Amino acid sequence: VVEFIENTYSNLDSVIHAVGSILLRSIPALSEDQFKDCLEINLISPFNTIKSTLALFLKNKKGSYVFTSSVAAKVGLQNHEAISAAKG
């Protein structure tokens, strides 16, 4: 996608990262793989987004990122342990 943008438009002004998933499970009901998937989607993908687009921002000497979070990251909610860890 980034290569297409660079080749087609040569500029990138902003990136909005509104990706997420919510996994409502208590710790006893949560598998390690489910927890890792939640982290991958909600924590690692923003890092990868920055990593893949930063060069365009630096090249053009401008750009902005917008990332979404979750209220579960700030407020303790039952069965939101995975999303709280990933978004908090």
Short mmCIF file of N, CA, C and O in Angstrom, two decimals:
data_model
loop_
_atom_site.label_atom_id
_atom_site.label_comp_id
_atom_site.label_asym_id
_atom_site.label_seq_id
_atom_site.Cartn_x
_atom_site.Cartn_y
_atom_site.Cartn_z
N VAL A 1 0.83 -1.19 0.00
CA VAL A 1 0.00 0.00 0.00
C VAL A 1 0.87 1.26 0.00
O VAL A 1 0.62 2.19 -0.75
N VAL A 2 1.89 1.27 0.85
CA VAL A 2 2.76 2.45 0.94
C VAL A 2 3.49 2.68 -0.37
O VAL A 2 3.59 3.82 -0.84
N GLU A 3 3.96 1.62 -0.99
CA GLU A 3 4.65 1.75 -2.28
C GLU A 3 3.69 2.30 -3.33
O GLU A 3 4.07 3.15 -4.13
N PHE A 4 2.46 1.84 -3.35
CA PHE A 4 1.45 2.36 -4.28
C PHE A 4 1.24 3.85 -4.06
O PHE A 4 1.19 4.63 -5.02
N ILE A 5 1.11 4.27 -2.82
CA ILE A 5 0.91 5.69 -2.51
C ILE A 5 2.11 6.50 -2.99
O ILE A 5 1.94 7.54 -3.64
N GLU A 6 3.30 6.03 -2.69
CA GLU A 6 4.50 6.76 -3.09
C GLU A 6 4.61 6.84 -4.61
O GLU A 6 4.92 7.90 -5.15
N ASN A 7 4.35 5.76 -5.30
CA ASN A 7 4.46 5.74 -6.77
C ASN A 7 3.35 6.52 -7.45
O ASN A 7 3.56 7.11 -8.51
N THR A 8 2.17 6.54 -6.85
CA THR A 8 1.03 7.20 -7.47
C THR A 8 0.92 8.68 -7.09
O THR A 8 0.65 9.53 -7.93
N TYR A 9 1.15 8.99 -5.82
CA TYR A 9 0.93 10.35 -5.33
C TYR A 9 2.20 11.04 -4.87
O TYR A 9 2.22 12.26 -4.76
N SER A 10 3.21 10.31 -4.55
CA SER A 10 4.52 10.79 -4.05
C SER A 10 4.45 11.56 -2.73
O SER A 10 5.43 12.14 -2.32
N ASN A 11 3.29 11.57 -2.11
CA ASN A 11 3.15 12.31 -0.86
C ASN A 11 2.14 11.59 0.04
O ASN A 11 1.20 10.99 -0.43
N LEU A 12 2.38 11.70 1.32
CA LEU A 12 1.45 11.16 2.31
C LEU A 12 1.33 12.20 3.41
O LEU A 12 2.33 12.58 4.02
N ASP A 13 0.14 12.70 3.64
CA ASP A 13 -0.07 13.76 4.62
C ASP A 13 -0.38 13.22 6.02
O ASP A 13 0.05 13.80 7.00
N SER A 14 -1.16 12.15 6.07
CA SER A 14 -1.55 11.63 7.38
C SER A 14 -1.93 10.16 7.28
O SER A 14 -2.26 9.67 6.21
N VAL A 15 -1.88 9.52 8.42
CA VAL A 15 -2.29 8.13 8.54
C VAL A 15 -3.21 8.04 9.75
O VAL A 15 -2.88 8.52 10.84
N ILE A 16 -4.36 7.43 9.55
CA ILE A 16 -5.29 7.18 10.64
C ILE A 16 -5.31 5.67 10.87
O ILE A 16 -5.66 4.91 9.97
N HIS A 17 -4.92 5.28 12.05
CA HIS A 17 -4.87 3.86 12.40
C HIS A 17 -6.04 3.59 13.34
O HIS A 17 -5.99 3.90 14.52
N ALA A 18 -7.10 3.04 12.78
CA ALA A 18 -8.31 2.76 13.57
C ALA A 18 -8.57 1.26 13.60
O ALA A 18 -9.71 0.81 13.60
N VAL A 19 -7.51 0.50 13.61
CA VAL A 19 -7.60 -0.95 13.64
C VAL A 19 -7.78 -1.42 15.07
O VAL A 19 -7.22 -0.83 15.99
N GLY A 20 -8.51 -2.44 15.25
CA GLY A 20 -8.63 -2.99 16.58
C GLY A 20 -9.54 -4.20 16.61
O GLY A 20 -10.27 -4.46 15.67
N SER A 21 -9.43 -4.90 17.66
CA SER A 21 -10.35 -6.00 17.92
C SER A 21 -10.53 -6.05 19.42
O SER A 21 -9.67 -5.64 20.18
N ILE A 22 -11.64 -6.53 19.82
CA ILE A 22 -11.89 -6.62 21.25
C ILE A 22 -12.13 -8.08 21.59
O ILE A 22 -12.88 -8.77 20.93
N LEU A 23 -11.43 -8.51 22.56
CA LEU A 23 -11.51 -9.89 23.00
C LEU A 23 -11.99 -9.88 24.44
O LEU A 23 -11.25 -9.52 25.34
N LEU A 24 -13.23 -10.21 24.63
CA LEU A 24 -13.82 -10.18 25.97
C LEU A 24 -13.75 -11.55 26.61
O LEU A 24 -14.60 -12.41 26.36
N ARG A 25 -12.70 -11.74 27.40
CA ARG A 25 -12.51 -13.00 28.11
C ARG A 25 -11.79 -12.71 29.41
O ARG A 25 -10.90 -11.87 29.47
N SER A 26 -12.13 -13.47 30.42
CA SER A 26 -11.38 -13.37 31.67
C SER A 26 -10.05 -14.09 31.48
O SER A 26 -9.89 -14.90 30.56
N ILE A 27 -9.10 -13.82 32.34
CA ILE A 27 -7.78 -14.46 32.25
C ILE A 27 -7.89 -15.99 32.23
O ILE A 27 -7.25 -16.63 31.38
N PRO A 28 -8.69 -16.60 33.09
CA PRO A 28 -8.78 -18.07 33.03
C PRO A 28 -9.32 -18.61 31.70
O PRO A 28 -8.98 -19.71 31.28
N ALA A 29 -10.14 -17.83 31.01
CA ALA A 29 -10.73 -18.27 29.75
C ALA A 29 -9.93 -17.83 28.52
O ALA A 29 -10.30 -18.12 27.40
N LEU A 30 -8.83 -17.13 28.75
CA LEU A 30 -8.04 -16.56 27.67
C LEU A 30 -6.81 -17.42 27.41
O LEU A 30 -6.01 -17.67 28.32
N SER A 31 -6.65 -17.86 26.17
CA SER A 31 -5.45 -18.64 25.84
C SER A 31 -4.29 -17.69 25.54
O SER A 31 -4.49 -16.51 25.22
N GLU A 32 -3.09 -18.21 25.62
CA GLU A 32 -1.92 -17.39 25.31
C GLU A 32 -1.95 -16.94 23.85
O GLU A 32 -1.59 -15.80 23.54
N ASP A 33 -2.39 -17.80 22.94
CA ASP A 33 -2.48 -17.42 21.53
C ASP A 33 -3.49 -16.30 21.31
O ASP A 33 -3.25 -15.38 20.52
N GLN A 34 -4.62 -16.35 22.00
CA GLN A 34 -5.62 -15.28 21.89
C GLN A 34 -5.05 -13.97 22.40
O GLN A 34 -5.25 -12.91 21.79
N PHE A 35 -4.33 -14.03 23.51
CA PHE A 35 -3.70 -12.83 24.07
C PHE A 35 -2.67 -12.26 23.09
O PHE A 35 -2.64 -11.06 22.83
N LYS A 36 -1.85 -13.12 22.51
CA LYS A 36 -0.84 -12.67 21.54
C LYS A 36 -1.49 -12.07 20.30
O LYS A 36 -1.00 -11.07 19.77
N ASP A 37 -2.57 -12.66 19.83
CA ASP A 37 -3.29 -12.11 18.68
C ASP A 37 -3.82 -10.71 18.98
O ASP A 37 -3.74 -9.80 18.15
N CYS A 38 -4.36 -10.54 20.17
CA CYS A 38 -4.87 -9.23 20.58
C CYS A 38 -3.74 -8.20 20.61
O CYS A 38 -3.90 -7.07 20.15
N LEU A 39 -2.59 -8.59 21.15
CA LEU A 39 -1.44 -7.68 21.17
C LEU A 39 -0.96 -7.37 19.75
O LEU A 39 -0.62 -6.22 19.44
N GLU A 40 -0.93 -8.36 18.90
CA GLU A 40 -0.49 -8.16 17.51
C GLU A 40 -1.37 -7.13 16.81
O GLU A 40 -0.87 -6.21 16.15
N ILE A 41 -2.66 -7.27 16.94
CA ILE A 41 -3.60 -6.38 16.26
C ILE A 41 -3.57 -4.98 16.86
O ILE A 41 -3.54 -3.98 16.14
N ASN A 42 -3.57 -4.89 18.17
CA ASN A 42 -3.77 -3.60 18.83
C ASN A 42 -2.49 -2.88 19.25
O ASN A 42 -2.53 -1.68 19.50
N LEU A 43 -1.38 -3.58 19.34
CA LEU A 43 -0.14 -2.97 19.80
C LEU A 43 0.96 -3.01 18.73
O LEU A 43 1.61 -2.01 18.47
N ILE A 44 1.13 -4.15 18.10
CA ILE A 44 2.20 -4.30 17.12
C ILE A 44 1.84 -3.64 15.79
O ILE A 44 2.70 -3.04 15.14
N SER A 45 0.59 -3.72 15.36
CA SER A 45 0.23 -3.12 14.07
C SER A 45 0.41 -1.60 14.04
O SER A 45 0.83 -1.08 13.00
N PRO A 46 0.17 -0.84 15.12
CA PRO A 46 0.52 0.58 15.06
C PRO A 46 2.01 0.82 14.84
O PRO A 46 2.41 1.70 14.07
N PHE A 47 2.84 0.02 15.51
CA PHE A 47 4.29 0.11 15.30
C PHE A 47 4.63 -0.15 13.83
O PHE A 47 5.41 0.60 13.21
N ASN A 48 4.06 -1.21 13.26
CA ASN A 48 4.33 -1.53 11.86
C ASN A 48 3.83 -0.45 10.91
O ASN A 48 4.44 -0.19 9.87
N THR A 49 2.73 0.19 11.27
CA THR A 49 2.21 1.29 10.46
C THR A 49 3.19 2.44 10.43
O THR A 49 3.49 3.00 9.37
N ILE A 50 3.71 2.81 11.59
CA ILE A 50 4.71 3.88 11.65
C ILE A 50 5.95 3.48 10.87
O ILE A 50 6.47 4.25 10.06
N LYS A 51 6.42 2.28 11.10
CA LYS A 51 7.65 1.80 10.46
C LYS A 51 7.53 1.84 8.94
O LYS A 51 8.48 2.20 8.25
N SER A 52 6.37 1.51 8.40
CA SER A 52 6.21 1.44 6.95
C SER A 52 5.92 2.79 6.30
O SER A 52 6.06 2.93 5.10
N THR A 53 5.53 3.79 7.07
CA THR A 53 5.16 5.09 6.48
C THR A 53 6.08 6.23 6.87
O THR A 53 6.05 7.29 6.24
N LEU A 54 6.90 6.05 7.87
CA LEU A 54 7.73 7.15 8.38
C LEU A 54 8.65 7.73 7.32
O LEU A 54 8.85 8.95 7.28
N ALA A 55 9.21 6.91 6.46
CA ALA A 55 10.13 7.41 5.44
C ALA A 55 9.45 8.45 4.54
O ALA A 55 10.08 9.46 4.18
N LEU A 56 8.18 8.24 4.20
CA LEU A 56 7.47 9.23 3.39
C LEU A 56 7.28 10.54 4.14
O LEU A 56 7.42 11.62 3.57
N PHE A 57 6.95 10.45 5.42
CA PHE A 57 6.79 11.66 6.22
C PHE A 57 8.11 12.42 6.31
O PHE A 57 8.15 13.64 6.18
N LEU A 58 9.18 11.71 6.55
CA LEU A 58 10.49 12.35 6.67
C LEU A 58 10.92 12.95 5.34
O LEU A 58 11.48 14.05 5.30
N LYS A 59 10.67 12.25 4.26
CA LYS A 59 11.02 12.74 2.93
C LYS A 59 10.31 14.06 2.62
O LYS A 59 10.90 14.99 2.07
N ASN A 60 9.05 14.14 3.00
CA ASN A 60 8.25 15.33 2.73
C ASN A 60 8.29 16.35 3.86
O ASN A 60 7.67 17.40 3.77
N LYS A 61 9.01 16.02 4.93
CA LYS A 61 9.17 16.91 6.09
C LYS A 61 7.85 17.32 6.72
O LYS A 61 7.71 18.42 7.26
N LYS A 62 6.88 16.42 6.63
CA LYS A 62 5.58 16.67 7.28
C LYS A 62 4.80 15.37 7.33
O LYS A 62 5.10 14.41 6.63
N GLY A 63 3.79 15.36 8.16
CA GLY A 63 2.92 14.20 8.28
C GLY A 63 2.41 14.06 9.70
O GLY A 63 3.01 14.57 10.63
N SER A 64 1.30 13.39 9.83
CA SER A 64 0.74 13.19 11.17
C SER A 64 0.09 11.82 11.27
O SER A 64 -0.39 11.27 10.28
N TYR A 65 0.10 11.30 12.48
CA TYR A 65 -0.51 10.02 12.79
C TYR A 65 -1.66 10.24 13.76
O TYR A 65 -1.56 11.07 14.66
N VAL A 66 -2.72 9.47 13.57
CA VAL A 66 -3.83 9.45 14.51
C VAL A 66 -4.07 7.98 14.86
O VAL A 66 -4.25 7.14 13.97
N PHE A 67 -4.02 7.68 16.14
CA PHE A 67 -4.24 6.32 16.62
C PHE A 67 -5.44 6.31 17.56
O PHE A 67 -5.64 7.25 18.32
N THR A 68 -6.21 5.25 17.50
CA THR A 68 -7.34 5.12 18.41
C THR A 68 -6.97 4.22 19.58
O THR A 68 -6.11 3.36 19.46
N SER A 69 -7.60 4.46 20.68
CA SER A 69 -7.39 3.64 21.86
C SER A 69 -8.72 3.05 22.28
O SER A 69 -9.63 2.92 21.47
N SER A 70 -8.83 2.72 23.52
CA SER A 70 -10.07 2.15 24.06
C SER A 70 -10.25 2.64 25.48
O SER A 70 -9.28 2.81 26.21
N VAL A 71 -11.48 2.87 25.85
CA VAL A 71 -11.75 3.26 27.23
C VAL A 71 -11.28 2.17 28.18
O VAL A 71 -10.90 2.45 29.33
N ALA A 72 -11.22 0.94 27.69
CA ALA A 72 -10.75 -0.17 28.52
C ALA A 72 -9.29 -0.01 28.92
O ALA A 72 -8.84 -0.60 29.89
N ALA A 73 -8.56 0.81 28.19
CA ALA A 73 -7.15 1.05 28.53
C ALA A 73 -7.01 1.94 29.76
O ALA A 73 -5.98 1.93 30.42
N LYS A 74 -8.02 2.71 30.06
CA LYS A 74 -7.95 3.66 31.17
C LYS A 74 -8.84 3.29 32.35
O LYS A 74 -8.61 3.72 33.47
N VAL A 75 -9.88 2.53 32.09
CA VAL A 75 -10.86 2.19 33.12
C VAL A 75 -10.88 0.67 33.26
O VAL A 75 -10.95 -0.04 32.27
N GLY A 76 -10.83 0.19 34.44
CA GLY A 76 -10.89 -1.26 34.64
C GLY A 76 -12.26 -1.81 34.31
O GLY A 76 -13.25 -1.44 34.92
N LEU A 77 -12.32 -2.65 33.30
CA LEU A 77 -13.57 -3.27 32.89
C LEU A 77 -13.45 -4.78 32.96
O LEU A 77 -12.43 -5.34 32.56
N GLN A 78 -14.47 -5.41 33.43
CA GLN A 78 -14.47 -6.87 33.55
C GLN A 78 -14.28 -7.53 32.19
O GLN A 78 -14.88 -7.13 31.20
N ASN A 79 -13.42 -8.54 32.14
CA ASN A 79 -13.15 -9.34 30.95
C ASN A 79 -12.49 -8.57 29.80
O ASN A 79 -12.54 -9.00 28.66
N HIS A 80 -11.88 -7.45 30.09
CA HIS A 80 -11.17 -6.65 29.09
C HIS A 80 -9.65 -6.70 29.29
O HIS A 80 -8.94 -5.79 28.87
N GLU A 81 -9.15 -7.72 29.93
CA GLU A 81 -7.75 -7.77 30.28
C GLU A 81 -6.83 -7.66 29.06
O GLU A 81 -5.86 -6.91 29.07
N ALA A 82 -7.10 -8.40 28.01
CA ALA A 82 -6.24 -8.40 26.83
C ALA A 82 -6.24 -7.04 26.13
O ALA A 82 -5.18 -6.51 25.80
N ILE A 83 -7.41 -6.48 25.91
CA ILE A 83 -7.48 -5.19 25.22
C ILE A 83 -6.90 -4.09 26.09
O ILE A 83 -6.27 -3.16 25.58
N SER A 84 -7.06 -4.17 27.39
CA SER A 84 -6.47 -3.18 28.29
C SER A 84 -4.95 -3.21 28.20
O SER A 84 -4.30 -2.16 28.17
N ALA A 85 -4.40 -4.39 28.15
CA ALA A 85 -2.94 -4.53 28.04
C ALA A 85 -2.44 -4.00 26.70
O ALA A 85 -1.42 -3.33 26.61
N ALA A 86 -3.17 -4.28 25.64
CA ALA A 86 -2.74 -3.90 24.30
C ALA A 86 -2.90 -2.41 24.03
O ALA A 86 -2.06 -1.79 23.39
N LYS A 87 -3.97 -1.81 24.51
CA LYS A 87 -4.27 -0.41 24.20
C LYS A 87 -3.79 0.56 25.28
O LYS A 87 -3.78 1.74 25.08
N GLY A 88 -3.41 0.04 26.45
CA GLY A 88 -3.07 0.91 27.55
C GLY A 88 -1.64 1.25 27.57
O GLY A 88 -1.11 2.09 28.17
#
